[in-house]
Amino acid sequence: MPTRYARYALETKLRVVEVARRGGVWEETAEHLGVNYHTVRAWVRQHMMHAEDVRVRPRADALEHERGVVVVPQTVKNHVDGACFTLKRMHTEPQYMNPMRNKQKWREYLAQLQQYQAMGKTTLYMDETNFNL
């Protein structure tokens, strides 16, 4: 049974996405390979939304801008992974964000923290995995 949509080889898709990832003109590459513009645009959009380096690329750009150090996003990701951090998107639930109970707990925590700091105690922040952040 014939399909309604054209199928493209994985190599074709990867080639176009790689051109887009490097900042090249992916439209020309798609035209040269004979792939529909809308199909390629969907590939590029999907890659940009789900690419691993979407969240580390701004950090790499900031290093270049602030320090003059040119690094690829993979280097930043490797260092972040080595420091035991995970980059996740913020997931918030509005009904739990700032109820009065949480504000009171936060106020008590800060008051106690300031007392400890006034006594000269060192503050360690621990997460569920017991790594000092």
Backbone as a ProteinNet text record, in pm:
[ID]
protein_1_A
[PRIMARY]
MPTRYARYALETKLRVVEVARRGGVWEETAEHLGVNYHTVRAWVRQHMMHAEDVRVRPRADALEHERGVVVVPQTVKNHVDGACFTLKRMHTEPQYMNPMRNKQKWREYLAQLQQYQAMGKTTLYMDETNFNL
[TERTIARY]
84.4	0	90	70.3	155.6	127.9	233.5	218.7	190.8	126.9	89.8	209.9	300	413.9	542.2	635.8	765.5	848.5	922.6	1012.4	1153.5	1227.2	1364	1459	1578	1679.2	1723.3	1764.4	1811	1931.2	2017.4	2134.8	2094.4	1986.1	1937.6	1893.1	1816	1767.1	1883.5	1977	2090.6	2176.1	2189.8	2269.7	2207	2077.1	2008	2011.3	1986.8	1986.1	2125.2	2228.9	2365.3	2397.2	2353.1	2372.8	2301.9	2180.1	2104.6	2171.3	2221.4	2285.9	2411.1	2482.8	2604.4	2575.6	2448.4	2411.5	2415.9	2422.5	2425.5	2286.7	2281.9	2155.1	2094.5	2007.8	1950.4	1849.7	1792.8	1696.3	1762.4	1885.3	1957.7	1994.5	2034.8	2069.4	1947.7	1833.2	1709.8	1674.1	1686.5	1654.8	1750.6	1878	1978.4	1950.5	1901.4	1872	1733.3	1653	1519.7	1417.6	1432.7	1341	1246.4	1120.1	1018.6	1057.4	1037.7	1073.6	1003.2	874.9	798.2	844.1	883.5	935.6	1064.9	1153.4	1282.6	1263.9	1172.3	1146.7	1100	1017.5	972.7	1090.2	1179.7	1297.7	1382.6	1407.4	1492.9	1426.6	1298.1	1226.3	1230.3	1208	1211.2	1350.1	1451.9	1588.6	1618.2	1577.4	1605.3	1530.7	1412.5	1335	1386.9	1441.4	1479.5	1629.3	1705.2	1849.6	1905.6	2007.9	2066.3	2134.9	2191.9	2270.3	2188.8	2056.3	1974	1996	2010.1	2023.3	2167.2	2265.5	2404.5	2461.2	2398.9	2449.3	2453.3	2348.9	2359.8	2475.5	2507.9	2620.7	2752.5	2763.4	2883.4	2895.9	2785.2	2786.7	2825	2776.6	2810.1	2959.5	3018.7	3163.1	3240.4	3195.5	3263.7	3248	3129.1	3103	3173.5	3165.1	3218	3367.7	3416.6	3556.3	3643.2	3579.5	3656.1	3704.7	3644.3	3683.2	3581.1	3628.2	3538.5	3536.1	3418.9	3402.6	3278.5	3280.1	3162.1	3066.9	2937.1	2841.1	2870.1	2926.7	2956.2	3057.1	3152.1	3249	3180.1	3088.9	3013.7	2932.7	2867.3	2786.1	2872.4	2991.6	3080.4	3120.5	3149.5	3187.2	3069	2951.4	2832.1	2803.4	2814.1	2794	2898.8	3021.5	3128.5	3108.4	3036.6	3009.4	2883.1	2826.4	2708	2582.6	2572.4	2450.8	2371.8	2242.9	2160.4	2082.9	2073.1	2000.8	1860.9	1764.7	1626.5	1543.6	1436.8	1346.8	1265.7	1235.9	1157.9	1014.5	966.4	827.6	758.4	665.1	597.2	449.3	394.2	250.8	201.2	126	88.6	22.9	-55.5	-124.9	-28.6	95.4	191.7	304.5	299.1	413.4	430.8	331.3	347.2	229.3	184.9	79.2	137	51.2	93.9	176.8	142.4	217.1	363.7	387.2	524.5	599.3	530.8	595	639	556.5	590.3	710.5	711.4	825.1	953.1	945.6	1061.6	1111.9	1020.3	1056.3	1129.4	1077.4	1141.2	1279.2	1290	1418.3	1522	1483.8	1578.3	1619.6	1525.3	1558.9	1659.6	1637.2	1728.9	1864.4	1864.3	1988.9	2070.3	2004.9	2075.7	2133.6	2064	2116.9	2244.3	2241	2359.2	2475.2	2447.3	2553.2	2611.3	2526.9	2574.9	2667.1	2643.3	2729	2857.2	2869.4	2990.4	2992.2	2877.4	2870.9	2875.1	2929.8	2938.7	2809.7	2764.3	2640.3	2672.8	2617.2	2629.2	2490.2	2477.1	2348.7	2354.3	2264.9	2264.2	2135.6	2146.7	2026.5	1999.1	1904.4	1863.5	1975.4	2073.9	2181.7	2299.8	2288.3	2392.2	2518.6	2505.7	2617.2	2607.9	2719.7	2720	2712.8	2610	2594.3	2661.8
-116.6	0	124.3	215.8	335.2	426.6	491.1	583.8	723.7	801.5	936.6	1031.3	1004.8	1092.7	1026	1107.6	1056.9	1017.8	910	865.6	908.3	955.2	998.8	914.7	896	817.9	892.4	817.6	876.6	967.9	929.1	1010.2	1148.1	1152.9	1280.7	1369.9	1313.3	1390.5	1438.6	1349.4	1386.4	1494.1	1486.7	1586.7	1725.3	1733.9	1862.8	1915.8	1829.8	1872.6	1919.1	1853	1893.3	2031.3	2057.6	2190.8	2296	2267	2361.4	2379.3	2271.2	2278.9	2365.4	2359.2	2438.9	2583.3	2613.9	2750.7	2777.9	2672.6	2689	2712.5	2726.4	2750.5	2615.3	2565.7	2433.4	2431.4	2547	2552.7	2514.2	2564.7	2531.7	2383.8	2330.8	2188.9	2103.6	2141.1	2066.5	2072.3	2189.2	2203.4	2120.3	2121.5	2044.1	1894.2	1849.2	1707.1	1668.1	1766.8	1738.7	1703.7	1763.2	1736.5	1855.4	1826.7	1929.3	2025.3	2155.3	2258.5	2237.1	2208.1	2192.3	2069.7	1965.2	1846.2	1879.5	1948.6	1983.7	2080.3	2174.3	2268.5	2193.6	2091	2010.4	1935.4	1882	1812.9	1907.7	2026.7	2123.5	2169.1	2196.7	2240.1	2130.4	2006.8	1895.4	1882	1894.6	1884.2	1996.4	2117.5	2230.9	2219.6	2161.9	2148.5	2035.3	1930.7	1812.5	1788	1877.9	1857.4	1866.2	1788.1	1782.6	1912.9	1980.7	2099.4	2227.8	2218	2338.8	2417.9	2349.9	2418.8	2455.1	2392.6	2427.5	2526.3	2540.4	2634.9	2778.4	2826.7	2962.9	2977.9	2871.5	2878.8	2888.6	2815.1	2823.5	2962.8	3019.3	3154.6	3256.8	3236.9	3329.3	3323.6	3204.4	3193.2	3270.3	3259	3330.2	3481.1	3524.4	3667.5	3727.7	3660.3	3716.3	3694	3577.6	3541.8	3538.8	3542.2	3533.6	3393.4	3293.5	3153.7	3088.2	3032.8	2966.6	2817.7	2768.3	2626.2	2575.1	2447.5	2386.5	2345.5	2338.8	2301.9	2167.2	2073.2	1941.8	1953.2	2044.7	2065.3	2114.9	2209.4	2260.2	2147.3	2067.1	1955.9	1856.4	1826.4	1732.5	1784.7	1914	1971	1974	2004.2	2004.4	1863.1	1764.5	1625.3	1583.1	1627.8	1594.5	1655.7	1766.1	1832.2	1777.8	1672.6	1605.6	1692.2	1780.4	1858.1	1795.9	1808.6	1770.3	1892.7	1911.1	2025.2	1979.5	2024.2	1985.9	2111.4	2097.8	2210.8	2226.4	2350.8	2380	2333	2259.1	2213.4	2272.8	2362.3	2427.5	2394.6	2388.2	2370.8	2491	2578.9	2706.2	2693.1	2589.4	2579.4	2552.7	2507.7	2478.9	2581.3	2683.4	2773.6	2862.4	2936.8	3030.1	3030.8	2916.4	2923.2	2981	3030.6	3095.7	3001.8	2873.1	2775.1	2769.1	2768.3	2763.7	2893.2	3005.6	3133.3	3137	3083.6	3080.4	2988.6	2872.4	2780.9	2846.2	2916.5	2982.8	3093.1	3168	3274.9	3216	3104.8	3039.7	2986	2927.8	2874.2	2985.6	3098.1	3208.1	3268.2	3278.8	3331.5	3240	3109.7	3014.3	3015.6	3026.3	3031.8	3154.7	3268.1	3390.2	3377.6	3309.8	3288	3204	3097.2	3011.9	3087.3	3168.7	3246.2	3348.9	3407.5	3503.2	3435.1	3306.9	3231	3184.9	3208.2	3170.6	3027.3	2963.4	2823.8	2818.2	2709	2686.9	2623.5	2669.5	2618.1	2519.6	2400.3	2300.6	2273	2273.3	2244.1	2103.3	2016	1876.6	1846.8	1761.5	1717.4	1571.8	1509.6	1373	1271.7	1301.9	1207.2	1228.4	1324.3	1356.3	1413.5	1481.2	1554.9	1698.1	1753.3	1892.3	1982.1	2061.3	2153.2	2283.2
0	0	0	-89.9	-95.4	25	70.5	183	131.2	213.8	174.3	180	273.2	293.6	245.7	200.7	156	278.1	266.3	372.1	333.9	432.3	407.4	490.6	438.6	509.5	635.1	734.9	859.7	834.8	741.7	710.6	660	582.5	530.6	645.6	735.1	849.7	935.8	964.3	1048	983	852.9	781.4	793.4	773.1	781.5	924.8	1021.5	1161.7	1203.8	1156.6	1190.1	1133.1	1011	952.1	1037.2	1080.3	1163.6	1299.2	1356	1487	1483.2	1372.8	1358.4	1318.8	1296.5	1260.9	1112	1031.6	886.9	829.1	698.5	629.2	593.7	679.6	660.7	547.4	513.1	403.3	270.8	251.4	128.1	124.6	237.6	244.2	212.4	266.8	240.2	92.7	34.4	-108.2	-192.6	-156	-229.7	-220.4	-103.8	-84.8	-135.2	-172.9	-225.1	-118.3	-0.4	109.9	123.7	151.7	167.7	280.1	257.3	354.8	488.4	486.3	609.9	689.4	620.1	687.2	760.2	690.1	749.5	866	850.9	959.6	1085.1	1067.1	1181.1	1243.9	1161.5	1213.9	1298.1	1243.3	1312.4	1441.9	1437.5	1557.7	1664.3	1623.5	1718.4	1780.3	1697.4	1748.6	1848	1814.9	1902.7	2035.5	2032.9	2156.2	2244.6	2183	2259.5	2263.3	2207.3	2205.1	2346.3	2370.1	2503	2540.2	2439.7	2471.9	2470	2466	2465.6	2593.2	2705.8	2833	2866	2801.7	2829.7	2728.8	2613.8	2513.3	2567.3	2638.6	2693.8	2792.4	2865.2	2957.6	2881.2	2771.5	2688.7	2627.3	2582	2526.3	2632.8	2755.2	2863.9	2895.6	2892.8	2914.7	2808.9	2685.7	2577.6	2595	2631	2644	2765.7	2880.1	3004.2	3022.2	2981.1	3007.1	2881.7	2765.8	2642.3	2612.3	2676.1	2657.2	2565.6	2454.8	2360.6	2392.6	2432.2	2461.8	2389.9	2360	2299.1	2411.3	2383	2487.6	2553.4	2478.7	2536	2650.4	2639.1	2746.5	2872.8	2856.2	2971.2	3033.1	2948.7	2999.1	3076.2	3024.4	3093.2	3231	3240.6	3370	3466.3	3415	3499.9	3548.9	3459.1	3500.1	3602.6	3582.7	3675.9	3812.9	3818	3946	4011.8	3954.3	4009.1	4006.2	3910.9	3892	3778.8	3783.5	3670.2	3626	3495.4	3441.2	3404.9	3481.6	3456.6	3441.3	3373	3359.2	3487.1	3519.7	3639.4	3619.7	3716.2	3712.6	3834.1	3809.3	3920.4	3918.7	4036.2	4051.2	4129.8	4066.2	4128.6	4265.4	4287.6	4416	4531.3	4501.3	4607	4614.2	4532.8	4523.2	4646.4	4685.2	4796	4892	4940.6	5041.6	5171.7	5254.8	5378.8	5466.7	5466.1	5545.8	5501	5369.6	5318.7	5347.9	5339.1	5370.2	5516.3	5604.3	5746.6	5771.1	5707.6	5721.6	5671.1	5559.2	5500.6	5594.3	5654	5747.6	5868.9	5922.3	6037	6000.4	5882.1	5836	5825.4	5764.7	5748.3	5882.4	5975.5	6107.9	6177.4	6168.5	6230.7	6159.8	6027.9	5951.7	5990.2	6005.3	6044.3	6185.2	6274.1	6408.7	6403.1	6323.6	6310.3	6247.2	6146.5	6082.4	6178.9	6263.9	6363.5	6464.6	6491.2	6583	6515	6383.1	6310.7	6262.5	6256.6	6211.3	6058.6	6006.6	5862.6	5812.9	5698.3	5640.8	5529.5	5537	5431.3	5377.3	5246.4	5183.4	5126.4	5169.6	5126.5	5051.2	4949.6	4879.6	4915.9	4845.1	4877.8	4860.1	4775.6	4749.4	4843.1	4936.4	5034.3	4972.2	4859.4	4802.2	4849.9	4894.1	4938.2	4815.8	4809.3	4697.6	4731.5
[MASK]
+++++++++++++++++++++++++++++++++++++++++++++++++++++++++++++++++++++++++++++++++++++++++++++++++++++++++++++++++++++++++++++++++++++

